[in-house]
mmCIF file of C-alpha atoms and ligand atoms in Angstrom:
data_model
loop_
_atom_site.group_PDB
_atom_site.id
_atom_site.type_symbol
_atom_site.label_atom_id
_atom_site.label_comp_id
_atom_site.label_asym_id
_atom_site.label_seq_id
_atom_site.Cartn_x
_atom_site.Cartn_y
_atom_site.Cartn_z
ATOM 1 C CA MET A 20 65.030 171.314 172.425
ATOM 2 C CA VAL A 21 65.500 169.780 168.962
ATOM 3 C CA GLY A 22 63.557 166.667 167.927
ATOM 4 C CA GLY A 23 63.187 165.347 171.463
ATOM 5 C CA THR A 24 66.754 166.002 172.521
ATOM 6 C CA HIS A 25 67.610 168.323 175.371
ATOM 7 C CA ARG A 26 70.863 169.766 174.142
ATOM 8 C CA ARG A 27 73.149 172.223 175.859
ATOM 9 C CA SER A 28 75.587 172.718 173.029
ATOM 10 C CA ASP A 29 75.276 172.885 169.259
ATOM 11 C CA SER A 30 78.975 172.690 168.521
ATOM 12 C CA TYR A 31 78.597 169.465 166.528
ATOM 13 C CA VAL A 32 76.191 171.153 164.100
ATOM 14 C CA ARG A 33 78.877 173.411 162.680
ATOM 15 C CA SER A 34 80.523 171.827 159.737
ATOM 16 C CA ASP A 35 83.813 173.209 158.505
ATOM 17 C CA GLY A 36 84.306 170.550 155.873
ATOM 18 C CA GLY A 37 86.655 168.536 158.121
ATOM 19 C CA ALA A 38 86.188 164.972 159.313
ATOM 20 C CA PRO A 39 82.654 164.253 160.526
ATOM 21 C CA VAL A 40 82.183 164.614 164.230
ATOM 22 C CA MET A 41 81.338 161.574 166.303
ATOM 23 C CA ILE A 42 78.371 161.435 168.640
ATOM 24 C CA GLY A 43 78.220 158.890 171.439
ATOM 25 C CA ILE A 44 74.879 157.218 171.999
ATOM 26 C CA PHE A 45 74.606 155.905 175.516
ATOM 27 C CA GLY A 46 71.473 153.795 175.786
ATOM 28 C CA GLY A 47 70.328 152.230 179.014
ATOM 29 C CA THR A 48 67.573 151.780 181.508
ATOM 30 C CA PHE A 49 69.081 154.339 183.897
ATOM 31 C CA ASP A 50 66.893 153.061 186.733
ATOM 32 C CA PRO A 51 68.418 155.230 188.231
ATOM 33 C CA VAL A 52 71.304 156.939 186.392
ATOM 34 C CA HIS A 53 74.400 156.829 188.661
ATOM 35 C CA LEU A 54 77.979 158.064 188.901
ATOM 36 C CA GLY A 55 79.285 154.974 187.063
ATOM 37 C CA HIS A 56 77.291 156.070 183.996
ATOM 38 C CA LEU A 57 78.513 159.672 184.198
ATOM 39 C CA ALA A 58 82.144 158.732 184.769
ATOM 40 C CA ILE A 59 82.247 156.304 181.871
ATOM 41 C CA ALA A 60 80.450 158.694 179.490
ATOM 42 C CA ASP A 61 82.942 161.420 180.347
ATOM 43 C CA ASP A 62 85.952 159.156 179.994
ATOM 44 C CA VAL A 63 84.832 157.627 176.676
ATOM 45 C CA ALA A 64 84.065 161.104 175.291
ATOM 46 C CA ASN A 65 87.553 162.222 176.202
ATOM 47 C CA ALA A 66 89.295 159.123 174.844
ATOM 48 C CA PHE A 67 87.425 159.082 171.503
ATOM 49 C CA GLY A 68 87.059 162.833 171.026
ATOM 50 C CA LEU A 69 83.257 162.673 170.979
ATOM 51 C CA ALA A 70 81.434 165.928 170.280
ATOM 52 C CA GLU A 71 78.492 164.894 172.450
ATOM 53 C CA VAL A 72 77.244 161.989 174.524
ATOM 54 C CA LEU A 73 73.546 161.473 174.169
ATOM 55 C CA PHE A 74 71.964 159.597 177.063
ATOM 56 C CA VAL A 75 69.003 157.624 175.723
ATOM 57 C CA PRO A 76 66.811 156.122 178.440
ATOM 58 C CA ASN A 77 64.882 153.227 176.926
ATOM 59 C CA ALA A 78 61.153 152.639 177.167
ATOM 60 C CA ARG A 79 61.625 148.933 177.714
ATOM 61 C CA SER A 80 64.667 146.783 177.081
ATOM 62 C CA PRO A 81 63.742 143.793 174.914
ATOM 63 C CA LEU A 82 66.009 141.569 177.047
ATOM 64 C CA ARG A 83 65.548 142.819 180.597
ATOM 65 C CA ARG A 84 62.955 143.090 183.368
ATOM 66 C CA ALA A 85 60.669 146.096 183.285
ATOM 67 C CA PRO A 86 62.194 149.121 185.032
ATOM 68 C CA VAL A 87 60.841 150.287 188.389
ATOM 69 C CA ALA A 88 60.817 154.055 187.712
ATOM 70 C CA SER A 89 58.616 155.335 184.895
ATOM 71 C CA PRO A 90 60.151 156.428 181.575
ATOM 72 C CA SER A 91 59.562 160.087 182.412
ATOM 73 C CA GLN A 92 61.120 159.707 185.857
ATOM 74 C CA ARG A 93 64.183 158.026 184.329
ATOM 75 C CA PHE A 94 64.362 160.780 181.715
ATOM 76 C CA GLU A 95 64.106 163.477 184.386
ATOM 77 C CA MET A 96 66.854 161.849 186.434
ATOM 78 C CA CYS A 97 69.109 161.773 183.349
ATOM 79 C CA GLU A 98 68.360 165.449 182.810
ATOM 80 C CA LEU A 99 69.260 166.294 186.410
ATOM 81 C CA ALA A 100 72.441 164.212 186.327
ATOM 82 C CA THR A 101 73.730 165.666 183.058
ATOM 83 C CA SER A 102 72.739 169.303 183.494
ATOM 84 C CA GLY A 103 75.732 171.595 183.705
ATOM 85 C CA ASN A 104 77.809 169.516 181.304
ATOM 86 C CA ASN A 105 77.718 170.878 177.750
ATOM 87 C CA LEU A 106 78.989 167.612 176.366
ATOM 88 C CA PHE A 107 75.995 165.669 177.637
ATOM 89 C CA ALA A 108 72.438 165.671 176.302
ATOM 90 C CA VAL A 109 69.392 163.474 176.896
ATOM 91 C CA SER A 110 67.059 162.150 174.224
ATOM 92 C CA ARG A 111 63.397 161.139 174.418
ATOM 93 C CA VAL A 112 63.652 159.162 171.201
ATOM 94 C CA ASP A 113 63.050 155.796 172.931
ATOM 95 C CA ILE A 114 60.631 156.784 175.643
ATOM 96 C CA ASP A 115 58.377 158.625 173.208
ATOM 97 C CA ARG A 116 57.620 155.534 171.168
ATOM 98 C CA ASP A 117 55.770 152.394 172.185
ATOM 99 C CA GLY A 118 57.201 148.936 172.481
ATOM 100 C CA PRO A 119 60.697 147.658 173.114
ATOM 101 C CA SER A 120 63.634 149.963 172.386
ATOM 102 C CA TYR A 121 65.778 148.308 169.737
ATOM 103 C CA ALA A 122 69.106 150.087 169.253
ATOM 104 C CA ILE A 123 68.873 149.883 165.467
ATOM 105 C CA ASP A 124 65.553 151.780 165.502
ATOM 106 C CA THR A 125 67.009 154.349 167.901
ATOM 107 C CA ILE A 126 69.982 154.980 165.629
ATOM 108 C CA ARG A 127 67.806 155.291 162.537
ATOM 109 C CA LEU A 128 65.526 157.798 164.228
ATOM 110 C CA LEU A 129 68.482 159.816 165.488
ATOM 111 C CA ARG A 130 69.996 159.854 162.018
ATOM 112 C CA ALA A 131 67.398 162.397 160.904
ATOM 113 C CA GLU A 132 68.591 164.760 163.597
ATOM 114 C CA TYR A 133 72.333 164.171 163.239
ATOM 115 C CA ARG A 134 72.701 164.018 159.469
ATOM 116 C CA ASP A 135 76.425 164.398 158.956
ATOM 117 C CA CYS A 136 77.710 162.809 162.135
ATOM 118 C CA GLU A 137 79.184 159.424 162.864
ATOM 119 C CA PHE A 138 77.684 157.432 165.688
ATOM 120 C CA ALA A 139 79.398 155.471 168.420
ATOM 121 C CA PHE A 140 77.230 153.281 170.555
ATOM 122 C CA ILE A 141 78.535 153.170 174.150
ATOM 123 C CA ALA A 142 77.921 150.153 176.352
ATOM 124 C CA GLY A 143 79.429 148.347 179.317
ATOM 125 C CA THR A 144 81.112 144.957 178.947
ATOM 126 C CA ASP A 145 78.042 143.139 180.247
ATOM 127 C CA VAL A 146 76.206 144.119 177.071
ATOM 128 C CA LEU A 147 78.605 142.057 174.896
ATOM 129 C CA ASP A 148 76.839 138.853 175.913
ATOM 130 C CA GLU A 149 73.526 140.267 174.755
ATOM 131 C CA LEU A 150 74.724 141.686 171.469
ATOM 132 C CA ARG A 151 73.986 138.595 169.422
ATOM 133 C CA SER A 152 70.365 138.724 170.574
ATOM 134 C CA TRP A 153 69.918 142.362 169.595
ATOM 135 C CA ARG A 154 67.788 143.082 166.548
ATOM 136 C CA ASP A 155 69.735 143.480 163.321
ATOM 137 C CA THR A 156 73.178 143.717 164.915
ATOM 138 C CA ASP A 157 74.852 143.728 161.460
ATOM 139 C CA ALA A 158 72.968 146.829 160.428
ATOM 140 C CA LEU A 159 73.574 148.438 163.816
ATOM 141 C CA LEU A 160 77.324 147.984 163.523
ATOM 142 C CA ARG A 161 77.304 149.338 159.984
ATOM 143 C CA GLU A 162 75.590 152.461 161.299
ATOM 144 C CA ALA A 163 77.669 152.859 164.454
ATOM 145 C CA LEU A 164 80.962 151.919 165.968
ATOM 146 C CA MET A 165 80.453 150.088 169.246
ATOM 147 C CA ILE A 166 82.579 151.249 172.179
ATOM 148 C CA VAL A 167 82.563 148.670 174.931
ATOM 149 C CA ALA A 168 83.646 150.196 178.214
ATOM 150 C CA GLU A 169 85.146 147.902 180.814
ATOM 151 C CA ARG A 170 83.019 147.627 183.871
ATOM 152 C CA PRO A 171 84.324 146.797 187.330
ATOM 153 C CA GLY A 172 83.318 143.327 188.389
ATOM 154 C CA VAL A 173 82.951 142.120 184.800
ATOM 155 C CA ASP A 174 86.506 141.089 184.144
ATOM 156 C CA GLY A 175 88.331 138.680 181.945
ATOM 157 C CA ILE A 176 86.501 139.602 178.744
ATOM 158 C CA ASP A 177 88.683 139.842 175.683
ATOM 159 C CA VAL A 178 86.540 142.223 173.661
ATOM 160 C CA ASP A 179 88.494 141.789 170.412
ATOM 161 C CA ARG A 180 88.140 138.046 170.619
ATOM 162 C CA ALA A 181 84.481 138.231 171.580
ATOM 163 C CA ALA A 182 83.882 140.619 168.667
ATOM 164 C CA SER A 183 85.505 138.341 166.120
ATOM 165 C CA GLU A 184 83.714 135.307 167.558
ATOM 166 C CA ILE A 185 80.385 136.949 166.898
ATOM 167 C CA GLY A 186 81.569 138.201 163.515
ATOM 168 C CA PHE A 187 82.045 141.899 164.264
ATOM 169 C CA ALA A 188 85.818 142.306 164.386
ATOM 170 C CA GLY A 189 86.872 145.910 163.865
ATOM 171 C CA ARG A 190 83.434 147.378 164.614
ATOM 172 C CA ILE A 191 83.684 146.861 168.351
ATOM 173 C CA VAL A 192 86.430 148.597 170.290
ATOM 174 C CA THR A 193 87.267 148.478 173.977
ATOM 175 C CA HIS A 194 87.679 151.336 176.354
ATOM 176 C CA ARG A 195 89.867 150.057 179.147
ATOM 177 C CA ALA A 196 88.932 152.059 182.220
ATOM 178 C CA ALA A 197 86.901 150.222 184.790
ATOM 179 C CA LEU A 198 86.084 153.307 186.807
ATOM 180 C CA MET A 199 83.353 152.797 189.355
ATOM 181 C CA ASP A 200 81.785 149.711 190.731
ATOM 182 C CA VAL A 201 78.273 151.105 190.931
ATOM 183 C CA SER A 202 75.096 149.578 189.529
ATOM 184 C CA SER A 203 71.468 150.628 189.474
ATOM 185 C CA THR A 204 70.530 147.239 190.916
ATOM 186 C CA ASP A 205 72.731 147.861 193.952
ATOM 187 C CA ILE A 206 71.312 151.368 194.436
ATOM 188 C CA ARG A 207 67.717 150.077 194.289
ATOM 189 C CA HIS A 208 68.652 147.379 196.778
ATOM 190 C CA ARG A 209 70.230 149.958 199.104
ATOM 191 C CA ILE A 210 67.180 152.204 198.966
ATOM 192 C CA ARG A 211 64.800 149.320 199.676
ATOM 193 C CA ASN A 212 66.896 148.238 202.631
ATOM 194 C CA GLY A 213 67.609 151.631 204.150
ATOM 195 C CA LEU A 214 71.340 151.515 203.331
ATOM 196 C CA PRO A 215 73.377 154.594 202.339
ATOM 197 C CA TYR A 216 73.463 155.439 198.636
ATOM 198 C CA ARG A 217 73.870 159.226 198.601
ATOM 199 C CA TYR A 218 77.401 159.313 197.152
ATOM 200 C CA LEU A 219 76.706 156.816 194.384
ATOM 201 C CA LEU A 220 74.553 159.315 192.504
ATOM 202 C CA HIS A 221 74.592 162.897 191.326
ATOM 203 C CA HIS A 222 73.314 164.996 194.234
ATOM 204 C CA ARG A 223 70.349 166.255 192.167
ATOM 205 C CA VAL A 224 69.286 162.674 191.450
ATOM 206 C CA TYR A 225 69.650 161.842 195.134
ATOM 207 C CA ASP A 226 67.335 164.751 196.052
ATOM 208 C CA TYR A 227 64.861 163.684 193.355
ATOM 209 C CA LEU A 228 64.760 160.100 194.630
ATOM 210 C CA ARG A 229 64.166 161.259 198.167
ATOM 211 C CA ARG A 230 61.447 163.669 197.099
ATOM 212 C CA HIS A 231 59.589 161.128 194.974
ATOM 213 C CA ARG A 232 60.296 158.119 197.187
ATOM 214 C CA ILE A 233 61.168 156.029 194.155
ATOM 215 C CA TYR A 234 62.312 152.440 194.816
ATOM 216 C CA LYS A 235 61.238 152.617 198.482
ATOM 217 C CA SER A 236 58.440 150.100 198.356
ATOM 218 C CA SER A 237 59.380 148.135 195.237
HETATM 219 P P1 ATP B 10 71.106 147.445 186.349
HETATM 220 O O1 ATP B 10 71.936 147.179 187.575
HETATM 221 O O2 ATP B 10 69.661 147.770 186.659
HETATM 222 O O3 ATP B 10 71.267 146.394 185.272
HETATM 223 P P2 ATP B 10 73.085 149.265 185.296
HETATM 224 O O4 ATP B 10 73.780 149.877 186.452
HETATM 225 O O5 ATP B 10 73.767 148.166 184.529
HETATM 226 O O6 ATP B 10 71.641 148.814 185.731
HETATM 227 P P3 ATP B 10 72.035 150.353 182.855
HETATM 228 O O7 ATP B 10 71.076 151.475 182.743
HETATM 229 O O8 ATP B 10 71.562 148.995 182.551
HETATM 230 O O9 ATP B 10 72.671 150.432 184.333
HETATM 231 O O10 ATP B 10 73.370 150.690 182.054
HETATM 232 C C1 ATP B 10 73.423 151.371 180.836
HETATM 233 C C2 ATP B 10 74.795 151.070 180.253
HETATM 234 O O11 ATP B 10 75.817 151.527 181.163
HETATM 235 C C3 ATP B 10 75.057 149.574 180.058
HETATM 236 O O12 ATP B 10 75.732 149.432 178.812
HETATM 237 C C4 ATP B 10 75.957 149.204 181.223
HETATM 238 O O13 ATP B 10 76.831 148.142 180.898
HETATM 239 C C5 ATP B 10 76.741 150.498 181.438
HETATM 240 N N1 ATP B 10 77.176 150.663 182.833
HETATM 241 C C6 ATP B 10 76.386 150.707 183.921
HETATM 242 N N2 ATP B 10 77.107 150.899 185.044
HETATM 243 C C7 ATP B 10 78.405 150.989 184.657
HETATM 244 C C8 ATP B 10 79.645 151.172 185.372
HETATM 245 N N3 ATP B 10 79.674 151.284 186.696
HETATM 246 N N4 ATP B 10 80.785 151.222 184.629
HETATM 247 C C9 ATP B 10 80.733 151.073 183.273
HETATM 248 N N5 ATP B 10 79.607 150.897 182.556
HETATM 249 C C10 ATP B 10 78.449 150.846 183.224
#
């Protein structure tokens, strides 16, 4: 473990003087992490040639309701879901500090660990609406390219147009692959209501949820 990151590969650390490698930062609540997250992380990594995708569960989103599972449970679930994939790692950078998790702070803290890398912030299309309310979006998009991945059910968004409307043309790119219509909200709802959810999650996360009875009585 290096600086709060559980890493399974150090390939990005090697520098051969070529172009800097790009690291994807995938922030979210991950309450719980599901197959939609894994599929999109994998697909974006492949399309953009990312050296690593770092899952960063947040402590508390400044714009959303408090999560149901605790930060350490959400971290553990990310660990279980990503284990076995050398391209994926999980960071504690947000859950180890108090207060809301602003992406700009996350990136600045990660910079110390990933000195010579470029960052790409990965998010689903639904996040575009929130971007203007994020702290210091200008600085964030100077520090990182934003890759907006299409999400099933959130259609009709012209990312290029939305980016230029909010003044960030060129720093926000789309990844057109709406892969899986899965959401954490739906999974929590299914668990509360005794509906099937097993195949919407990594099997290790499914076992963990059953063992810890998370979301049952919420
Ligand atoms: P909730 O339903 O609780 O809002 P969620 O399923 O959206 O949760 P988050 O942890 O909020 O999960 O998502 C983290 C990031 O992953 C966000 O940028 C979100 O847009 C993106 N994302 C989540 N599910 C998908 C999916 N099925 N396809 C593409 N992107 C997704």
